[in-house]
Tab-separated table of C-alpha atoms and ligand atoms in Angstrom:
chain	number	residue	atom	x	y	z
A	19	MET	CA	147.957	105.896	86.472
A	20	PRO	CA	147.519	106.183	90.423
A	21	GLY	CA	144.060	106.967	91.461
A	22	TYR	CA	142.529	109.895	93.551
A	23	SER	CA	142.894	109.616	96.920
A	24	VAL	CA	139.771	110.244	98.899
A	25	HIS	CA	139.747	109.917	103.115
A	26	THR	CA	135.980	108.400	102.804
A	27	LEU	CA	134.837	106.577	99.467
A	28	ILE	CA	130.857	105.838	99.818
A	29	ILE	CA	129.452	103.293	96.777
A	30	GLY	CA	125.775	104.924	96.338
A	31	ALA	CA	123.856	108.113	96.003
A	32	GLY	CA	120.625	106.571	98.454
A	33	PRO	CA	119.703	107.900	102.123
A	34	ALA	CA	122.333	105.737	103.355
A	35	GLY	CA	124.959	107.180	101.422
A	36	LEU	CA	123.658	110.775	101.256
A	37	ALA	CA	122.947	110.885	104.749
A	38	CYS	CA	126.575	109.184	105.380
A	39	ALA	CA	128.950	111.606	104.242
A	40	THR	CA	126.869	114.989	104.830
A	41	ALA	CA	127.625	113.668	108.702
A	42	LEU	CA	131.469	112.935	107.452
A	43	ALA	CA	131.872	116.306	105.802
A	44	GLN	CA	130.127	117.651	108.380
A	45	ALA	CA	133.006	117.015	110.716
A	46	GLY	CA	135.031	118.118	108.053
A	47	VAL	CA	135.975	114.613	105.715
A	48	GLU	CA	137.056	114.599	102.865
A	49	VAL	CA	134.397	112.377	100.896
A	50	VAL	CA	132.915	111.796	97.685
A	51	VAL	CA	129.953	109.552	96.312
A	52	LEU	CA	129.195	108.095	93.756
A	53	GLU	CA	126.258	107.022	92.108
A	54	ARG	CA	125.981	104.903	88.820
A	55	LEU	CA	123.129	106.570	87.894
A	56	ALA	CA	122.799	109.930	86.199
A	57	ARG	CA	120.694	111.746	89.158
A	58	VAL	CA	120.447	110.317	92.557
A	59	GLY	CA	116.720	109.448	93.526
A	60	CYS	CA	115.201	107.574	90.880
A	61	LYS	CA	114.944	104.516	92.869
A	62	PRO	CA	110.895	102.439	93.104
A	63	CYS	CA	109.733	103.399	96.714
A	64	ALA	CA	106.144	103.985	97.952
A	65	GLY	CA	107.840	107.094	100.083
A	66	GLY	CA	106.311	106.004	103.163
A	67	ILE	CA	108.123	107.553	106.697
A	68	PRO	CA	107.340	107.313	110.071
A	69	ALA	CA	106.838	110.614	110.905
A	70	THR	CA	108.792	110.520	113.636
A	71	SER	CA	112.058	109.875	111.801
A	72	LEU	CA	111.517	112.741	109.761
A	73	ASP	CA	114.179	114.645	109.459
A	74	PRO	CA	114.070	117.849	111.648
A	75	ALA	CA	115.570	119.877	109.330
A	76	LEU	CA	113.646	118.499	106.333
A	77	PRO	CA	111.334	121.548	104.543
A	78	PRO	CA	107.830	121.126	105.410
A	79	GLU	CA	107.361	121.658	101.050
A	80	LEU	CA	108.976	118.550	100.242
A	81	LEU	CA	106.831	116.064	102.222
A	82	GLU	CA	103.626	114.987	100.025
A	83	GLY	CA	101.595	113.276	102.201
A	84	SER	CA	101.129	113.987	106.392
A	85	PHE	CA	98.164	110.989	107.712
A	86	ASN	CA	96.952	111.025	110.970
A	87	ARG	CA	94.419	108.004	110.234
A	88	GLN	CA	95.618	105.006	107.879
A	89	ARG	CA	93.095	102.180	106.654
A	90	VAL	CA	94.109	99.076	108.069
A	91	VAL	CA	92.377	95.749	106.285
A	92	THR	CA	92.630	91.825	106.697
A	93	GLU	CA	90.914	88.681	105.478
A	94	SER	CA	88.512	89.410	108.489
A	95	GLN	CA	89.606	93.166	109.823
A	96	ASP	CA	88.596	96.591	108.147
A	97	PHE	CA	89.247	99.093	110.636
A	98	ARG	CA	91.786	102.531	111.235
A	99	LEU	CA	94.485	103.514	113.395
A	100	GLN	CA	93.611	107.109	114.509
A	101	ALA	CA	96.268	109.629	116.110
A	102	THR	CA	96.251	113.526	117.418
A	103	GLY	CA	99.075	113.637	115.412
A	104	PRO	CA	100.802	113.164	112.133
A	105	MET	CA	101.808	108.938	112.582
A	106	ILE	CA	103.002	108.464	108.945
A	107	CYS	CA	104.100	110.620	105.776
A	108	THR	CA	104.806	110.614	101.823
A	109	ILE	CA	108.036	111.708	100.446
A	110	ASP	CA	108.798	112.132	96.693
A	111	ARG	CA	111.945	109.919	96.531
A	112	GLU	CA	113.337	111.926	93.257
A	113	LYS	CA	112.892	115.589	95.425
A	114	LEU	CA	114.216	113.657	98.784
A	115	GLY	CA	117.094	112.669	96.931
A	116	GLU	CA	117.804	116.562	95.097
A	117	TRP	CA	117.471	117.585	98.765
A	118	MET	CA	120.273	115.294	100.484
A	119	GLN	CA	122.135	116.593	97.645
A	120	ARG	CA	121.983	119.850	98.024
A	121	ARG	CA	122.315	119.930	101.100
A	122	ALA	CA	125.934	116.910	101.289
A	123	GLU	CA	127.552	119.284	98.542
A	124	ALA	CA	126.677	122.637	100.677
A	125	VAL	CA	129.281	121.552	103.124
A	126	GLY	CA	131.744	120.239	100.771
A	127	VAL	CA	130.791	116.619	99.706
A	128	LYS	CA	131.644	115.318	96.333
A	129	VAL	CA	128.830	114.137	94.232
A	130	LEU	CA	129.964	111.753	90.891
A	131	CYS	CA	126.607	111.085	88.867
A	132	GLY	CA	126.485	108.410	86.788
A	133	VAL	CA	129.981	106.144	88.003
A	134	ARG	CA	129.165	102.802	88.834
A	135	ALA	CA	131.625	101.097	90.853
A	136	ARG	CA	133.496	98.329	89.106
A	137	GLU	CA	135.505	96.042	91.461
A	138	ILE	CA	137.314	96.557	94.331
A	139	ARG	CA	141.424	95.610	95.168
A	140	GLY	CA	143.372	96.269	98.170
A	141	ARG	CA	142.127	100.284	99.104
A	142	THR	CA	141.753	100.855	95.420
A	143	LEU	CA	137.967	101.032	93.928
A	144	PHE	CA	138.488	101.057	89.878
A	145	SER	CA	135.342	102.948	88.571
A	146	GLU	CA	134.224	103.997	85.315
A	147	GLY	CA	135.211	107.075	86.509
A	148	GLY	CA	138.468	106.330	87.165
A	149	ASP	CA	140.614	104.595	89.944
A	150	PHE	CA	140.120	105.898	94.028
A	151	ASN	CA	142.445	104.846	96.233
A	152	PHE	CA	140.250	105.363	100.644
A	153	ARG	CA	141.472	105.274	103.784
A	154	TYR	CA	137.251	103.753	104.086
A	155	LEU	CA	134.833	102.715	102.065
A	156	VAL	CA	130.931	103.107	102.754
A	157	GLY	CA	128.560	100.648	101.110
A	158	ALA	CA	125.082	102.223	100.801
A	159	ASP	CA	124.599	100.792	97.307
A	160	GLY	CA	121.826	99.081	98.138
A	161	SER	CA	120.392	94.946	97.854
A	162	LYS	CA	122.442	94.287	95.361
A	163	SER	CA	125.974	96.005	96.617
A	164	LEU	CA	128.521	95.568	95.589
A	165	VAL	CA	130.749	96.207	97.665
A	166	ARG	CA	128.405	93.779	100.251
A	167	ARG	CA	129.528	91.573	97.834
A	168	HIS	CA	133.164	91.741	97.843
A	169	LEU	CA	133.354	91.108	101.537
A	170	GLY	CA	132.162	87.395	100.527
A	171	LEU	CA	128.288	88.279	102.149
A	172	GLY	CA	125.484	86.419	100.314
A	173	LEU	CA	121.927	87.874	99.379
A	174	GLN	CA	119.226	85.078	101.105
A	175	LEU	CA	117.047	87.220	102.997
A	176	ALA	CA	115.175	89.885	100.744
A	177	GLY	CA	111.950	90.625	100.174
A	178	ILE	CA	110.539	91.949	96.328
A	179	GLY	CA	108.388	95.806	96.673
A	180	ILE	CA	106.548	96.056	93.229
A	181	THR	CA	104.747	99.601	93.033
A	182	TYR	CA	103.109	101.855	90.253
A	183	GLN	CA	102.726	105.379	90.908
A	184	ILE	CA	99.094	106.333	89.963
A	185	PRO	CA	97.448	109.561	89.160
A	186	GLY	CA	94.309	111.322	91.549
A	187	ARG	CA	94.135	112.529	94.985
A	188	PHE	CA	93.333	109.873	97.438
A	189	PRO	CA	92.361	110.713	100.960
A	190	GLU	CA	93.865	107.967	103.063
A	191	MET	CA	96.892	105.598	103.300
A	192	GLU	CA	95.970	102.107	103.468
A	193	TRP	CA	97.205	98.334	104.390
A	194	HIS	CA	95.895	95.226	103.004
A	195	LEU	CA	96.994	91.680	104.647
A	196	SER	CA	96.003	89.113	103.098
A	197	PRO	CA	97.866	85.825	103.339
A	198	ARG	CA	95.894	83.785	100.786
A	199	ARG	CA	96.910	87.175	97.938
A	200	PHE	CA	99.919	87.949	99.121
A	201	GLY	CA	101.361	85.043	101.291
A	202	ASN	CA	103.125	87.484	104.266
A	203	GLY	CA	103.093	90.339	102.475
A	204	TYR	CA	100.658	93.055	101.281
A	205	ALA	CA	99.413	95.879	99.138
A	206	TRP	CA	99.224	99.371	99.493
A	207	LEU	CA	97.767	102.516	98.621
A	208	PHE	CA	99.874	105.554	99.720
A	209	PRO	CA	98.481	108.935	99.054
A	210	HIS	CA	101.037	111.679	97.418
A	211	ARG	CA	100.522	114.692	96.673
A	212	ASP	CA	98.372	114.212	92.827
A	213	THR	CA	99.370	110.831	92.376
A	214	ALA	CA	99.877	107.631	94.569
A	215	SER	CA	101.370	104.818	94.951
A	216	VAL	CA	100.292	101.399	94.965
A	217	GLY	CA	101.833	98.453	95.364
A	218	VAL	CA	102.934	94.992	96.353
A	219	TYR	CA	105.216	93.501	99.698
A	220	ALA	CA	106.384	90.382	100.398
A	221	TYR	CA	109.562	88.292	101.279
A	222	ARG	CA	110.281	86.730	97.842
A	223	GLY	CA	111.333	82.827	99.947
A	224	GLY	CA	107.559	83.127	99.847
A	225	LEU	CA	106.088	84.179	96.655
A	226	ARG	CA	107.337	83.620	93.521
A	227	SER	CA	107.519	87.775	91.946
A	228	GLN	CA	105.486	87.062	89.078
A	229	ILE	CA	102.235	85.553	90.769
A	230	LEU	CA	103.028	89.066	93.084
A	231	HIS	CA	102.537	91.408	90.203
A	232	ASP	CA	99.486	89.175	89.187
A	233	GLN	CA	98.479	89.577	92.337
A	234	LEU	CA	98.345	93.472	93.189
A	235	ARG	CA	96.966	93.912	89.623
A	236	SER	CA	93.946	91.614	90.546
A	237	TRP	CA	93.274	93.239	93.792
A	238	ALA	CA	93.839	96.019	92.017
A	239	ALA	CA	91.167	95.876	89.635
A	240	GLY	CA	89.316	94.951	92.167
A	241	ARG	CA	89.382	97.919	94.296
A	242	GLY	CA	88.817	99.769	91.286
A	243	LEU	CA	92.542	101.323	91.174
A	244	ASN	CA	93.667	101.778	87.000
A	245	LEU	CA	97.058	100.674	87.265
A	246	GLU	CA	96.946	100.896	83.026
A	247	SER	CA	97.664	104.675	83.088
A	248	SER	CA	101.375	103.400	85.068
A	249	ARG	CA	104.367	101.403	84.627
A	250	PRO	CA	105.043	98.932	87.282
A	251	ARG	CA	108.582	99.320	89.305
A	252	ALA	CA	110.067	95.990	91.164
A	253	SER	CA	113.118	96.228	92.998
A	254	LEU	CA	114.457	94.005	95.839
A	255	VAL	CA	114.740	94.994	99.825
A	256	SER	CA	117.715	93.497	101.664
A	257	PHE	CA	116.744	92.525	105.000
A	258	ASP	CA	119.750	90.481	105.081
A	259	TYR	CA	121.971	91.730	108.046
A	260	ARG	CA	125.215	90.373	108.506
A	261	GLY	CA	127.179	92.873	109.900
A	262	ALA	CA	127.667	96.829	109.160
A	263	ARG	CA	131.706	97.601	109.698
A	264	PHE	CA	134.663	95.014	108.186
A	265	GLY	CA	138.169	97.064	109.193
A	266	ASN	CA	138.208	99.500	107.029
A	267	ILE	CA	134.634	98.965	104.698
A	268	LEU	CA	131.381	99.759	106.472
A	269	LEU	CA	127.840	99.025	105.095
A	270	ALA	CA	124.735	100.782	105.526
A	271	GLY	CA	121.229	100.971	104.639
A	272	ASP	CA	119.801	98.375	101.883
A	273	ALA	CA	123.656	97.181	101.084
A	274	ALA	CA	123.649	96.245	105.034
A	275	GLY	CA	120.321	94.003	104.330
A	276	LEU	CA	119.481	96.218	107.439
A	277	ALA	CA	114.906	96.726	106.243
A	278	SER	CA	112.686	95.602	107.392
A	279	GLY	CA	111.744	92.218	106.383
A	280	LEU	CA	108.730	92.363	107.563
A	281	THR	CA	107.328	95.336	105.825
A	282	GLY	CA	109.736	96.185	103.290
A	283	GLU	CA	110.368	99.616	104.960
A	284	GLY	CA	114.390	100.730	104.629
A	285	ILE	CA	114.655	104.696	104.421
A	286	ALA	CA	114.513	105.112	107.842
A	287	ALA	CA	116.898	102.414	108.598
A	288	ALA	CA	119.149	103.952	105.476
A	289	LEU	CA	119.159	107.280	107.303
A	290	TYR	CA	120.039	106.083	110.229
A	291	SER	CA	122.177	103.817	110.097
A	292	GLY	CA	124.151	106.227	107.043
A	293	HIS	CA	124.120	108.997	109.933
A	294	ALA	CA	125.894	105.703	112.405
A	295	ALA	CA	128.062	104.663	109.464
A	296	ALA	CA	129.757	108.062	109.957
A	297	ARG	CA	129.955	107.886	113.487
A	298	ALA	CA	131.510	104.775	113.283
A	299	ILE	CA	134.634	106.289	111.141
A	300	LEU	CA	134.740	108.848	112.856
A	301	GLY	CA	134.768	107.281	116.418
A	302	GLY	CA	137.340	104.744	115.775
A	303	ASP	CA	136.837	101.159	115.515
A	304	ASN	CA	133.584	100.087	117.666
A	305	GLN	CA	129.833	98.994	116.391
A	306	PRO	CA	128.453	102.234	117.137
A	307	PRO	CA	125.649	101.069	120.498
A	308	GLU	CA	122.802	103.484	118.539
A	309	LEU	CA	121.987	100.750	116.561
A	310	ASN	CA	121.547	98.313	118.845
A	311	HIS	CA	117.858	99.492	119.220
A	312	LEU	CA	117.273	98.820	115.474
A	313	LEU	CA	119.353	95.607	115.046
A	314	ARG	CA	116.523	94.150	118.144
A	315	ARG	CA	113.644	95.307	116.545
A	316	HIS	CA	115.227	94.175	112.589
A	317	ILE	CA	115.379	91.221	114.313
A	318	LEU	CA	111.978	90.749	115.305
A	319	HIS	CA	110.553	91.313	111.606
A	320	ARG	CA	113.169	88.927	110.469
A	321	ARG	CA	112.308	86.391	112.482
A	322	LEU	CA	108.193	87.167	111.896
A	323	ALA	CA	108.614	87.551	107.686
A	324	THR	CA	110.970	84.389	107.638
A	325	PHE	CA	108.817	82.384	109.759
A	326	THR	CA	105.170	83.012	108.605
A	327	ALA	CA	106.143	82.885	104.337
A	328	GLY	CA	104.846	79.694	102.304
A	329	ARG	CA	102.672	79.101	105.708
A	330	PRO	CA	99.588	80.766	104.534
A	331	LEU	CA	97.880	79.896	107.894
A	332	PHE	CA	100.615	81.015	110.295
A	333	SER	CA	100.814	84.525	108.534
A	334	ARG	CA	96.990	84.690	108.739
A	335	ALA	CA	97.608	83.714	112.346
A	336	VAL	CA	100.767	86.383	112.572
A	337	SER	CA	97.785	89.590	110.910
A	338	GLU	CA	95.079	88.875	112.727
A	339	THR	CA	96.299	89.422	116.035
A	340	LEU	CA	98.593	91.957	115.188
A	341	ALA	CA	95.700	93.586	113.822
A	342	LEU	CA	93.654	93.564	116.011
A	343	ALA	CA	96.374	94.077	118.673
A	344	LEU	CA	96.676	97.595	117.061
A	345	ARG	CA	92.829	98.217	116.993
A	346	CYS	CA	92.300	97.268	120.639
A	347	ARG	CA	95.843	99.126	121.769
A	348	LEU	CA	97.293	96.921	123.525
A	349	LEU	CA	100.384	97.765	120.191
A	350	ASP	CA	101.101	100.773	120.042
A	351	HIS	CA	102.169	101.365	116.128
A	352	GLU	CA	105.762	102.715	117.009
A	353	ALA	CA	106.157	99.463	118.580
A	354	LEU	CA	106.078	98.539	114.693
A	355	GLU	CA	108.137	100.363	113.571
A	356	LEU	CA	111.895	99.747	113.520
A	357	LEU	CA	113.198	102.781	115.201
A	358	LYS	CA	113.529	104.760	118.176
A	359	PRO	CA	111.552	108.357	117.710
A	360	ASN	CA	113.626	110.810	116.189
A	361	ARG	CA	116.581	108.462	116.885
A	362	HIS	CA	118.572	109.730	113.277
B	403	LIG	C1	108.588	98.918	95.085
B	403	LIG	C2	109.684	99.343	96.905
B	403	LIG	C3	108.476	100.494	97.681
B	403	LIG	C4	109.163	100.994	98.983
B	403	LIG	N1	108.705	101.929	99.163
B	403	LIG	C5	108.851	101.964	100.774
B	403	LIG	C6	108.616	103.043	101.355
B	403	LIG	O1	107.152	103.549	101.662
B	403	LIG	N2	108.733	103.125	102.569
B	403	LIG	C7	110.326	102.751	103.249
B	403	LIG	O2	110.988	103.537	103.801
B	403	LIG	N3	110.912	102.256	102.331
B	403	LIG	C8	110.197	102.022	101.493
B	403	LIG	N4	111.114	100.417	100.027
B	403	LIG	C9	112.367	100.496	100.603
B	403	LIG	C10	113.354	102.076	100.475
B	403	LIG	O3	113.688	102.386	99.034
B	403	LIG	C11	115.025	101.474	100.978
B	403	LIG	O4	114.674	100.362	101.864
B	403	LIG	C12	115.747	102.274	100.839
B	403	LIG	O5	115.644	103.156	99.252
B	403	LIG	C13	117.759	102.222	101.065
B	403	LIG	O6	118.092	102.937	101.001
B	403	LIG	P1	119.619	102.863	100.422
B	403	LIG	O7	120.555	103.627	100.712
B	403	LIG	O8	119.601	101.761	101.320
B	403	LIG	O9	119.391	102.542	99.010
B	403	LIG	P2	119.194	103.125	97.355
B	403	LIG	O10	117.784	104.239	98.164
B	403	LIG	O11	118.814	101.543	97.243
B	403	LIG	O12	120.280	103.282	97.354
B	403	LIG	C14	121.474	103.006	96.847
B	403	LIG	C15	122.284	103.624	95.692
B	403	LIG	O13	123.129	103.042	95.057
B	403	LIG	C16	123.297	103.446	93.615
B	403	LIG	N5	124.132	102.152	93.550
B	403	LIG	C17	124.082	100.640	93.546
B	403	LIG	N6	125.075	99.998	92.776
B	403	LIG	C18	126.534	101.159	92.787
B	403	LIG	C19	127.228	101.568	91.662
B	403	LIG	N7	128.413	99.679	91.776
B	403	LIG	N8	127.771	102.001	91.927
B	403	LIG	C20	127.810	103.453	92.299
B	403	LIG	N9	125.904	103.696	92.691
B	403	LIG	C21	125.503	102.158	93.133
B	403	LIG	C22	122.286	102.656	93.141
B	403	LIG	O14	121.610	103.360	91.863
B	403	LIG	C23	121.945	104.002	94.373
B	403	LIG	O15	121.017	105.149	93.760
B	403	LIG	C24	110.796	100.205	99.200
B	403	LIG	C25	111.498	99.300	98.255
B	403	LIG	C26	110.250	99.316	96.898
B	403	LIG	C27	110.873	98.251	95.792
């Protein structure tokens, strides 16, 4: 049976896939997005996003929290980073997903939920919802990307993130860096409106995920945070970038391995690289130069994450030095972010 022919087929309705789809449809391109889950946005995530990376069109009521102060705790420092305006915000991934889906559909994108992509052969994709012939294929299908596997790209460099969403109101955002407990990763408390994400991230080459989870639970108990009322959710975060453009197949977001190896943050990079993939499709053959800044920061974060993994003394030296530099304002918090302000 002949498949459905579409100009651009996108696998995955996360931030990368929906950002790419919207940008293409706004330029008049026919786009179909396949999402294996019944609803978009159900991703385990703490929802932290630098204020400078927020989409200006995002309705303010979608923000869960907005912070001009962050508490940073290391093994020998405990201080607050303060700014005059918001440094970082929190969002609910389901609400962000619903909003991005509505926005994409409003400009003509077809989002097919509950449809898992299964196999790619030539210019045809086989899915549970039928076969699709595509001119361009965008893999925005997260860290365990089928499209990435089809391209023969392995997944060596990934972190593990574990989060609990607990009820309660919490006044400030907290980052806890302790190589003794979390290797070269960190635990966090990110307040949302009436809940908070309490979780941990670390490069999986450093600590086993079960040990990381146990450390999170023991740290949270010591910090007086009750995790019992909620269930843990975990996922890989890929920072194994090997390229974004492979002929008529493009990768974006975690599928391209563009999250930060150091912090595990990947929403902003997903949005940005989704736009970049759209620009590459619209503009012809070259990788958009805008990716260069993101890649420079990405490589720095990757080096720091892999260099300190399994080396507590180096981890400690790096975390204490970065914390001291932030505290003494030798380093601006934006210097650690993957993207230049307002670049997507
Ligand atoms: C516990 C945890 C906390 C995190 N906290 C933060 C944070 O605070 N801030 C931050 O910036 N980042 C955070 N991240 C990372 C962030 O969630 C990811 O970097 C981001 O979601 C990447 O977006 P994406 O669109 O590339 O992929 P995803 O959001 O993973 O979306 C991929 C989509 O593809 C779909 N899919 C996969 N395979 C198929 C298939 N075969 N067929 C059809 N659909 C498919 C999936 O269902 C999914 O909806 C966290 C990650 C974890 C695990």
